[in-house]
Amino acid sequence: SLVMLVAVAGLMLMLFNRTAALQAALDSTRQEQQRVEQVTEFLVDVFKLTDPLGQSAQFAQVKDVINEARIQLTSAFQDDLITRRKLLITLADIYLNMSDSGRAQELLNQAEDVPEPLSLSEQLNLLNTQVAIFIETGELQQAERHVNEFKANRPLQSLSLKQHYQLDFLVAHVAYLNGHYQSATSQLNRLQTQLAATPKQFQDLQAQVYQLLGTVAWKQGQLKRAQDYYSLAHRFFILQYGELDNRSLKSLSTIAVLDYSQGHYDAALNNFQAVLTARQQQLGEQHKLTADAHNRLAAVNFELGQLDQADGHYSVALQTYENLQLDRSLVYARVLNNRALLW
């Protein structure tokens, strides 16, 4: 009977622990659901404030929405500081993509000031954004110091395998930007050897490593090696994201640029045409990436003596930039200058 009593007690303890675990998971799910609802309400309010007439297609511009989100975030989520910090980091990344590094740094500083412990994942997000800001502002040595200090102050055993690899890649990327090509190549090759041991687990990172290896090789005049690396990167991007993903198309465009730089115009023409077709299908004509694809294809047409085709692509690109109110931008001036070469 004593054995039976012990067995029953053990079973009750196991059931209690299981119930507690299930309750904790349920509470976590409820908290996450509440957080999603709060974020949704926050975004809806932002759109309403930027579109008071309910005619978003005509009045609410993307930058207006982002600016309003930044303003509203100064008082929002005071009772959920973790969500507030995540949104601040996200907005910092968005402003950085809009080339507003000053506003991005301001938001990142606010995120760092949130009085809540940072998870390692959040620390890495902050690091990536801060380094990207340094790169945008040309503070490359500061970026390198920041990455190296971060790595030195975190025990490697505290990082997951993917986080460890991502940090190593960032170190190599910053080394490349500072002109330390041999160091960057050595670090990337070592990282690629590690990634090859789990080929299906980190295909996205493998693609990035090969892409950067190609760029470093190109910088050193190793064009055949660059071509091989870029081809491998493109294959991994496709495996991970599909042929029509932006990362895959950017990779294909890089291969075409390398072909163009070596005078391999037929190969460049085919790849640029594939990129343009994909951009048209996914984004339509009224998008700056589609306009950029027209501009690149026109440059190849020009080299091949196909002047009418080149003029047509340049005209479409210029019209798109005008429609997007980018007719005073540097990229518009470059396309205009390219078109002038036809005459």
mmCIF file of C-alpha atoms in Angstrom:
data_model
loop_
_atom_site.group_PDB
_atom_site.id
_atom_site.type_symbol
_atom_site.label_atom_id
_atom_site.label_comp_id
_atom_site.label_asym_id
_atom_site.label_seq_id
_atom_site.Cartn_x
_atom_site.Cartn_y
_atom_site.Cartn_z
ATOM 1 C CA SER A 1 0.000 0.000 0.000
ATOM 2 C CA LEU A 2 2.917 2.293 0.688
ATOM 3 C CA VAL A 3 4.177 1.759 -2.858
ATOM 4 C CA MET A 4 0.708 2.538 -4.174
ATOM 5 C CA LEU A 5 0.516 5.684 -2.070
ATOM 6 C CA VAL A 6 3.873 6.886 -3.348
ATOM 7 C CA ALA A 7 2.803 6.171 -6.935
ATOM 8 C CA VAL A 8 -0.454 8.096 -6.471
ATOM 9 C CA ALA A 9 1.419 11.005 -4.879
ATOM 10 C CA GLY A 10 3.878 11.039 -7.765
ATOM 11 C CA LEU A 11 1.045 11.012 -10.282
ATOM 12 C CA MET A 12 -0.711 13.882 -8.490
ATOM 13 C CA LEU A 13 2.515 15.902 -8.454
ATOM 14 C CA MET A 14 3.035 15.266 -12.165
ATOM 15 C CA LEU A 15 -0.560 16.315 -12.921
ATOM 16 C CA PHE A 16 -0.142 19.427 -10.777
ATOM 17 C CA ASN A 17 3.049 20.425 -12.585
ATOM 18 C CA ARG A 18 1.429 19.756 -15.947
ATOM 19 C CA THR A 19 -1.595 21.845 -14.993
ATOM 20 C CA ALA A 20 0.652 24.675 -13.837
ATOM 21 C CA ALA A 21 2.606 24.546 -17.114
ATOM 22 C CA LEU A 22 -0.590 24.594 -19.153
ATOM 23 C CA GLN A 23 -1.929 27.517 -17.129
ATOM 24 C CA ALA A 24 1.317 29.432 -17.623
ATOM 25 C CA ALA A 25 1.154 28.791 -21.376
ATOM 26 C CA LEU A 26 -2.487 29.905 -21.426
ATOM 27 C CA ASP A 27 -1.663 33.081 -19.508
ATOM 28 C CA SER A 28 1.204 33.785 -21.925
ATOM 29 C CA THR A 29 -1.110 33.273 -24.898
ATOM 30 C CA ARG A 30 -3.687 35.627 -23.396
ATOM 31 C CA GLN A 31 -1.018 38.254 -22.770
ATOM 32 C CA GLU A 32 0.213 37.952 -26.345
ATOM 33 C CA GLN A 33 -3.330 38.186 -27.687
ATOM 34 C CA GLN A 34 -3.928 41.291 -25.591
ATOM 35 C CA ARG A 35 -0.669 42.757 -26.869
ATOM 36 C CA VAL A 36 -1.682 42.093 -30.481
ATOM 37 C CA GLU A 37 -5.057 43.749 -29.876
ATOM 38 C CA GLN A 38 -3.365 46.791 -28.321
ATOM 39 C CA VAL A 39 -0.942 47.145 -31.225
ATOM 40 C CA THR A 40 -3.799 46.763 -33.716
ATOM 41 C CA GLU A 41 -5.830 49.473 -31.967
ATOM 42 C CA PHE A 42 -2.750 51.713 -31.888
ATOM 43 C CA LEU A 43 -2.189 51.325 -35.655
ATOM 44 C CA VAL A 44 -5.880 51.869 -36.443
ATOM 45 C CA ASP A 45 -5.837 55.097 -34.422
ATOM 46 C CA VAL A 46 -2.711 56.228 -36.265
ATOM 47 C CA PHE A 47 -4.353 55.663 -39.651
ATOM 48 C CA LYS A 48 -7.481 57.529 -38.539
ATOM 49 C CA LEU A 49 -5.444 60.527 -37.418
ATOM 50 C CA THR A 50 -3.501 60.673 -40.693
ATOM 51 C CA ASP A 51 -6.631 60.117 -42.794
ATOM 52 C CA PRO A 52 -9.424 62.157 -41.178
ATOM 53 C CA LEU A 53 -11.552 62.160 -44.348
ATOM 54 C CA GLY A 54 -11.401 58.388 -44.770
ATOM 55 C CA GLN A 55 -9.733 58.661 -48.186
ATOM 56 C CA SER A 56 -6.369 57.022 -47.548
ATOM 57 C CA ALA A 57 -5.529 56.436 -51.201
ATOM 58 C CA GLN A 58 -5.561 60.184 -51.781
ATOM 59 C CA PHE A 59 -4.419 61.746 -48.539
ATOM 60 C CA ALA A 60 -2.498 59.415 -46.218
ATOM 61 C CA GLN A 61 1.102 59.222 -47.387
ATOM 62 C CA VAL A 62 3.382 56.572 -45.904
ATOM 63 C CA LYS A 63 5.664 59.111 -44.250
ATOM 64 C CA ASP A 64 2.664 60.869 -42.706
ATOM 65 C CA VAL A 65 1.567 57.590 -41.152
ATOM 66 C CA ILE A 66 5.055 56.856 -39.814
ATOM 67 C CA ASN A 67 5.410 60.363 -38.384
ATOM 68 C CA GLU A 68 2.029 60.081 -36.685
ATOM 69 C CA ALA A 69 2.989 56.685 -35.255
ATOM 70 C CA ARG A 70 6.150 58.217 -33.799
ATOM 71 C CA ILE A 71 4.171 61.055 -32.199
ATOM 72 C CA GLN A 72 1.506 58.753 -30.769
ATOM 73 C CA LEU A 73 4.115 56.374 -29.400
ATOM 74 C CA THR A 74 5.390 59.066 -27.023
ATOM 75 C CA SER A 75 2.356 58.393 -24.810
ATOM 76 C CA ALA A 76 1.226 54.906 -25.912
ATOM 77 C CA PHE A 77 2.010 51.549 -24.237
ATOM 78 C CA GLN A 78 3.146 53.068 -20.968
ATOM 79 C CA ASP A 79 1.751 49.966 -19.243
ATOM 80 C CA ASP A 80 3.431 47.558 -21.689
ATOM 81 C CA LEU A 81 7.007 48.733 -21.950
ATOM 82 C CA ILE A 82 8.264 45.646 -23.808
ATOM 83 C CA THR A 83 5.830 46.259 -26.671
ATOM 84 C CA ARG A 84 6.687 49.958 -26.592
ATOM 85 C CA ARG A 85 10.389 49.163 -26.981
ATOM 86 C CA LYS A 86 9.730 46.759 -29.866
ATOM 87 C CA LEU A 87 7.703 49.411 -31.689
ATOM 88 C CA LEU A 88 10.411 52.038 -31.096
ATOM 89 C CA ILE A 89 13.051 49.746 -32.612
ATOM 90 C CA THR A 90 10.763 48.964 -35.556
ATOM 91 C CA LEU A 91 10.134 52.661 -36.190
ATOM 92 C CA ALA A 92 13.880 53.332 -35.957
ATOM 93 C CA ASP A 93 14.466 50.738 -38.685
ATOM 94 C CA ILE A 94 11.741 52.314 -40.848
ATOM 95 C CA TYR A 95 13.215 55.821 -40.508
ATOM 96 C CA LEU A 96 16.639 54.425 -41.316
ATOM 97 C CA ASN A 97 15.221 52.870 -44.497
ATOM 98 C CA MET A 98 13.897 56.340 -45.334
ATOM 99 C CA SER A 99 17.475 57.686 -44.889
ATOM 100 C CA ASP A 100 16.517 59.661 -41.772
ATOM 101 C CA SER A 101 19.335 58.451 -39.543
ATOM 102 C CA GLY A 102 18.852 61.307 -37.070
ATOM 103 C CA ARG A 103 15.263 60.346 -36.293
ATOM 104 C CA ALA A 104 16.268 56.669 -36.242
ATOM 105 C CA GLN A 105 18.947 57.364 -33.621
ATOM 106 C CA GLU A 106 16.485 59.366 -31.533
ATOM 107 C CA LEU A 107 13.996 56.472 -31.494
ATOM 108 C CA LEU A 108 16.710 53.936 -30.759
ATOM 109 C CA ASN A 109 17.860 56.001 -27.782
ATOM 110 C CA GLN A 110 14.281 55.995 -26.490
ATOM 111 C CA ALA A 111 14.150 52.219 -26.881
ATOM 112 C CA GLU A 112 17.354 51.803 -24.882
ATOM 113 C CA ASP A 113 15.932 54.040 -22.124
ATOM 114 C CA VAL A 114 12.890 51.806 -21.563
ATOM 115 C CA PRO A 115 13.294 50.555 -17.953
ATOM 116 C CA GLU A 116 12.760 46.874 -18.662
ATOM 117 C CA PRO A 117 15.420 44.119 -18.881
ATOM 118 C CA LEU A 118 16.506 43.387 -22.436
ATOM 119 C CA SER A 119 16.349 39.852 -23.748
ATOM 120 C CA LEU A 120 19.363 38.718 -25.742
ATOM 121 C CA SER A 121 17.244 38.800 -28.897
ATOM 122 C CA GLU A 122 16.318 42.433 -28.211
ATOM 123 C CA GLN A 123 19.970 43.274 -27.526
ATOM 124 C CA LEU A 124 20.885 41.866 -30.940
ATOM 125 C CA ASN A 125 18.076 43.869 -32.589
ATOM 126 C CA LEU A 126 19.361 47.036 -30.949
ATOM 127 C CA LEU A 127 22.906 46.200 -32.022
ATOM 128 C CA ASN A 128 21.906 45.611 -35.659
ATOM 129 C CA THR A 129 19.976 48.871 -35.844
ATOM 130 C CA GLN A 130 22.708 50.885 -34.136
ATOM 131 C CA VAL A 131 25.374 49.476 -36.447
ATOM 132 C CA ALA A 132 23.167 50.206 -39.465
ATOM 133 C CA ILE A 133 22.854 53.822 -38.299
ATOM 134 C CA PHE A 134 26.637 54.106 -37.927
ATOM 135 C CA ILE A 135 27.043 52.704 -41.450
ATOM 136 C CA GLU A 136 24.465 55.139 -42.835
ATOM 137 C CA THR A 137 26.273 58.093 -41.235
ATOM 138 C CA GLY A 138 29.713 56.887 -42.344
ATOM 139 C CA GLU A 139 30.948 56.127 -38.819
ATOM 140 C CA LEU A 140 32.445 52.792 -39.865
ATOM 141 C CA GLN A 141 35.117 52.565 -37.179
ATOM 142 C CA GLN A 142 32.492 53.310 -34.540
ATOM 143 C CA ALA A 143 30.360 50.515 -35.985
ATOM 144 C CA GLU A 144 33.279 48.087 -35.763
ATOM 145 C CA ARG A 145 34.052 49.063 -32.166
ATOM 146 C CA HIS A 146 30.388 48.705 -31.208
ATOM 147 C CA VAL A 147 30.151 45.182 -32.625
ATOM 148 C CA ASN A 148 33.430 44.023 -31.103
ATOM 149 C CA GLU A 149 32.492 45.421 -27.672
ATOM 150 C CA PHE A 150 29.125 43.697 -27.829
ATOM 151 C CA LYS A 151 30.739 40.359 -28.668
ATOM 152 C CA ALA A 152 33.423 40.730 -25.996
ATOM 153 C CA ASN A 153 30.873 41.482 -23.267
ATOM 154 C CA ARG A 154 28.551 38.524 -23.939
ATOM 155 C CA PRO A 155 29.536 34.949 -23.089
ATOM 156 C CA LEU A 156 29.218 32.822 -26.221
ATOM 157 C CA GLN A 157 27.316 30.162 -24.294
ATOM 158 C CA SER A 158 24.506 32.683 -23.716
ATOM 159 C CA LEU A 159 23.861 32.880 -27.470
ATOM 160 C CA SER A 160 21.823 30.428 -29.482
ATOM 161 C CA LEU A 161 23.620 28.870 -32.434
ATOM 162 C CA LYS A 162 21.846 31.121 -34.923
ATOM 163 C CA GLN A 163 22.503 34.240 -32.831
ATOM 164 C CA HIS A 164 26.175 33.269 -32.629
ATOM 165 C CA TYR A 165 26.338 32.922 -36.421
ATOM 166 C CA GLN A 166 24.460 36.194 -36.980
ATOM 167 C CA LEU A 167 26.889 38.033 -34.718
ATOM 168 C CA ASP A 168 29.882 36.531 -36.527
ATOM 169 C CA PHE A 169 28.384 37.637 -39.840
ATOM 170 C CA LEU A 170 27.908 41.182 -38.535
ATOM 171 C CA VAL A 171 31.543 41.265 -37.396
ATOM 172 C CA ALA A 172 32.671 40.189 -40.887
ATOM 173 C CA HIS A 173 30.367 42.695 -42.583
ATOM 174 C CA VAL A 174 31.711 45.612 -40.569
ATOM 175 C CA ALA A 175 35.290 44.441 -41.165
ATOM 176 C CA TYR A 176 34.587 44.497 -44.921
ATOM 177 C CA LEU A 177 33.127 48.002 -44.756
ATOM 178 C CA ASN A 178 36.278 49.205 -43.015
ATOM 179 C CA GLY A 179 38.400 47.787 -45.850
ATOM 180 C CA HIS A 180 39.721 44.788 -43.915
ATOM 181 C CA TYR A 181 39.122 42.395 -46.809
ATOM 182 C CA GLN A 182 41.413 39.588 -45.700
ATOM 183 C CA SER A 183 39.951 39.569 -42.210
ATOM 184 C CA ALA A 184 36.395 39.637 -43.572
ATOM 185 C CA THR A 185 37.123 36.795 -46.008
ATOM 186 C CA SER A 186 38.726 34.678 -43.299
ATOM 187 C CA GLN A 187 35.781 35.174 -40.946
ATOM 188 C CA LEU A 188 33.222 34.484 -43.678
ATOM 189 C CA ASN A 189 34.979 31.306 -44.805
ATOM 190 C CA ARG A 190 35.103 30.053 -41.228
ATOM 191 C CA LEU A 191 31.418 30.866 -40.787
ATOM 192 C CA GLN A 192 30.511 29.152 -44.056
ATOM 193 C CA THR A 193 32.305 25.991 -42.935
ATOM 194 C CA GLN A 194 30.210 25.983 -39.768
ATOM 195 C CA LEU A 195 26.984 26.613 -41.675
ATOM 196 C CA ALA A 196 27.735 23.795 -44.117
ATOM 197 C CA ALA A 197 27.359 21.329 -41.247
ATOM 198 C CA THR A 198 23.637 22.197 -41.107
ATOM 199 C CA PRO A 199 22.861 23.048 -44.761
ATOM 200 C CA LYS A 200 19.064 23.130 -44.440
ATOM 201 C CA GLN A 201 18.857 24.922 -41.113
ATOM 202 C CA PHE A 202 20.419 28.283 -41.980
ATOM 203 C CA GLN A 203 19.912 28.731 -45.731
ATOM 204 C CA ASP A 204 19.073 32.421 -45.314
ATOM 205 C CA LEU A 205 22.358 33.099 -43.529
ATOM 206 C CA GLN A 206 24.289 30.952 -46.008
ATOM 207 C CA ALA A 207 22.906 33.120 -48.800
ATOM 208 C CA GLN A 208 24.038 36.297 -47.022
ATOM 209 C CA VAL A 209 27.511 34.868 -46.403
ATOM 210 C CA TYR A 210 27.980 33.918 -50.058
ATOM 211 C CA GLN A 211 26.644 37.316 -51.151
ATOM 212 C CA LEU A 212 29.149 39.157 -48.975
ATOM 213 C CA LEU A 213 31.982 36.834 -50.032
ATOM 214 C CA GLY A 214 31.145 37.753 -53.623
ATOM 215 C CA THR A 215 31.243 41.456 -52.841
ATOM 216 C CA VAL A 216 34.580 41.169 -51.024
ATOM 217 C CA ALA A 217 36.028 39.182 -53.937
ATOM 218 C CA TRP A 218 34.767 41.789 -56.415
ATOM 219 C CA LYS A 219 36.397 44.576 -54.385
ATOM 220 C CA GLN A 220 39.700 42.718 -54.700
ATOM 221 C CA GLY A 221 39.304 42.232 -58.452
ATOM 222 C CA GLN A 222 38.613 38.489 -58.185
ATOM 223 C CA LEU A 223 35.754 38.551 -60.675
ATOM 224 C CA LYS A 224 35.471 34.823 -61.390
ATOM 225 C CA ARG A 225 35.347 34.067 -57.675
ATOM 226 C CA ALA A 226 32.792 36.835 -57.183
ATOM 227 C CA GLN A 227 30.628 35.325 -59.933
ATOM 228 C CA ASP A 228 30.764 31.894 -58.288
ATOM 229 C CA TYR A 229 29.874 33.266 -54.855
ATOM 230 C CA TYR A 230 26.996 35.358 -56.212
ATOM 231 C CA SER A 231 25.602 32.318 -58.043
ATOM 232 C CA LEU A 232 25.691 30.289 -54.825
ATOM 233 C CA ALA A 233 24.028 33.144 -52.928
ATOM 234 C CA HIS A 234 21.265 33.365 -55.527
ATOM 235 C CA ARG A 235 20.643 29.614 -55.284
ATOM 236 C CA PHE A 236 20.317 29.756 -51.503
ATOM 237 C CA PHE A 237 18.049 32.821 -51.626
ATOM 238 C CA ILE A 238 15.746 30.941 -53.983
ATOM 239 C CA LEU A 239 15.786 27.832 -51.779
ATOM 240 C CA GLN A 240 14.852 29.912 -48.750
ATOM 241 C CA TYR A 241 12.496 32.520 -50.174
ATOM 242 C CA GLY A 242 11.572 31.587 -53.760
ATOM 243 C CA GLU A 243 12.519 33.145 -57.101
ATOM 244 C CA LEU A 244 10.256 36.191 -56.830
ATOM 245 C CA ASP A 245 11.300 37.312 -53.352
ATOM 246 C CA ASN A 246 12.990 40.718 -53.210
ATOM 247 C CA ARG A 247 16.203 39.199 -51.818
ATOM 248 C CA SER A 248 16.387 36.707 -54.689
ATOM 249 C CA LEU A 249 15.764 39.454 -57.240
ATOM 250 C CA LYS A 250 18.388 41.741 -55.700
ATOM 251 C CA SER A 251 20.832 38.857 -55.852
ATOM 252 C CA LEU A 252 20.038 38.248 -59.535
ATOM 253 C CA SER A 253 20.418 41.967 -60.236
ATOM 254 C CA THR A 254 23.881 41.916 -58.622
ATOM 255 C CA ILE A 255 24.905 39.052 -60.922
ATOM 256 C CA ALA A 256 23.677 41.101 -63.881
ATOM 257 C CA VAL A 257 25.664 44.156 -62.737
ATOM 258 C CA LEU A 258 28.799 42.023 -62.512
ATOM 259 C CA ASP A 259 28.147 40.686 -66.029
ATOM 260 C CA TYR A 260 27.595 44.245 -67.267
ATOM 261 C CA SER A 261 30.841 45.469 -65.686
ATOM 262 C CA GLN A 262 32.759 42.777 -67.602
ATOM 263 C CA GLY A 263 31.082 43.479 -70.917
ATOM 264 C CA HIS A 264 28.951 40.326 -70.850
ATOM 265 C CA TYR A 265 25.971 42.263 -72.131
ATOM 266 C CA ASP A 266 23.840 39.380 -73.392
ATOM 267 C CA ALA A 267 23.928 37.658 -69.996
ATOM 268 C CA ALA A 268 23.257 40.957 -68.242
ATOM 269 C CA LEU A 269 20.344 41.652 -70.589
ATOM 270 C CA ASN A 270 18.663 38.325 -69.803
ATOM 271 C CA ASN A 271 19.027 38.739 -66.040
ATOM 272 C CA PHE A 272 17.921 42.382 -65.969
ATOM 273 C CA GLN A 273 14.905 41.477 -68.126
ATOM 274 C CA ALA A 274 13.979 38.714 -65.668
ATOM 275 C CA VAL A 275 14.207 41.176 -62.770
ATOM 276 C CA LEU A 276 12.074 43.755 -64.608
ATOM 277 C CA THR A 277 9.397 41.196 -65.485
ATOM 278 C CA ALA A 278 9.196 40.066 -61.853
ATOM 279 C CA ARG A 279 9.006 43.656 -60.587
ATOM 280 C CA GLN A 280 6.198 44.464 -63.020
ATOM 281 C CA GLN A 281 4.229 41.408 -61.967
ATOM 282 C CA GLN A 282 4.649 41.968 -58.252
ATOM 283 C CA LEU A 283 4.790 45.740 -57.876
ATOM 284 C CA GLY A 284 3.354 47.198 -61.073
ATOM 285 C CA GLU A 285 4.913 50.064 -62.998
ATOM 286 C CA GLN A 286 4.380 52.699 -60.311
ATOM 287 C CA HIS A 287 7.141 51.577 -57.979
ATOM 288 C CA LYS A 288 10.713 52.809 -57.631
ATOM 289 C CA LEU A 289 12.124 49.256 -57.815
ATOM 290 C CA THR A 290 10.401 48.768 -61.157
ATOM 291 C CA ALA A 291 11.768 52.107 -62.341
ATOM 292 C CA ASP A 292 15.252 51.060 -61.244
ATOM 293 C CA ALA A 293 14.887 47.820 -63.225
ATOM 294 C CA HIS A 294 13.944 49.837 -66.331
ATOM 295 C CA ASN A 295 17.004 52.049 -65.841
ATOM 296 C CA ARG A 296 19.384 49.091 -65.541
ATOM 297 C CA LEU A 297 17.922 47.331 -68.561
ATOM 298 C CA ALA A 298 18.188 50.530 -70.590
ATOM 299 C CA ALA A 299 21.909 50.766 -69.813
ATOM 300 C CA VAL A 300 22.454 47.323 -71.346
ATOM 301 C CA ASN A 301 20.307 48.222 -74.376
ATOM 302 C CA PHE A 302 22.546 51.240 -74.868
ATOM 303 C CA GLU A 303 25.729 49.160 -74.813
ATOM 304 C CA LEU A 304 24.199 46.761 -77.350
ATOM 305 C CA GLY A 305 23.271 49.648 -79.653
ATOM 306 C CA GLN A 306 19.532 49.156 -79.035
ATOM 307 C CA LEU A 307 18.868 52.860 -78.652
ATOM 308 C CA ASP A 308 15.097 52.844 -79.170
ATOM 309 C CA GLN A 309 14.630 50.191 -76.497
ATOM 310 C CA ALA A 310 16.946 52.105 -74.168
ATOM 311 C CA ASP A 311 15.008 55.328 -74.706
ATOM 312 C CA GLY A 312 11.746 53.531 -73.996
ATOM 313 C CA HIS A 313 12.972 52.116 -70.674
ATOM 314 C CA TYR A 314 14.503 55.436 -69.606
ATOM 315 C CA SER A 315 11.236 57.230 -70.421
ATOM 316 C CA VAL A 316 9.194 54.800 -68.330
ATOM 317 C CA ALA A 317 11.639 55.122 -65.422
ATOM 318 C CA LEU A 318 11.541 58.930 -65.509
ATOM 319 C CA GLN A 319 7.755 59.012 -65.708
ATOM 320 C CA THR A 320 7.485 56.664 -62.736
ATOM 321 C CA TYR A 321 9.804 58.808 -60.626
ATOM 322 C CA GLU A 322 7.778 61.883 -61.563
ATOM 323 C CA ASN A 323 4.553 60.144 -60.587
ATOM 324 C CA LEU A 324 6.130 59.206 -57.254
ATOM 325 C CA GLN A 325 7.219 62.846 -56.757
ATOM 326 C CA LEU A 326 10.877 61.842 -56.926
ATOM 327 C CA ASP A 327 11.724 64.163 -59.818
ATOM 328 C CA ARG A 328 14.088 66.142 -57.580
ATOM 329 C CA SER A 329 15.926 63.094 -56.291
ATOM 330 C CA LEU A 330 19.464 62.044 -57.127
ATOM 331 C CA VAL A 331 18.260 58.831 -58.766
ATOM 332 C CA TYR A 332 16.018 60.830 -61.124
ATOM 333 C CA ALA A 333 18.975 63.029 -62.103
ATOM 334 C CA ARG A 334 21.062 59.933 -62.828
ATOM 335 C CA VAL A 335 18.416 58.437 -65.125
ATOM 336 C CA LEU A 336 18.031 61.785 -66.856
ATOM 337 C CA ASN A 337 21.787 61.925 -67.385
ATOM 338 C CA ASN A 338 21.815 58.347 -68.717
ATOM 339 C CA ARG A 339 19.098 59.183 -71.213
ATOM 340 C CA ALA A 340 20.990 62.251 -72.374
ATOM 341 C CA LEU A 341 23.858 59.956 -73.450
ATOM 342 C CA LEU A 342 21.569 58.523 -76.146
ATOM 343 C CA TRP A 343 21.822 61.756 -78.074
#
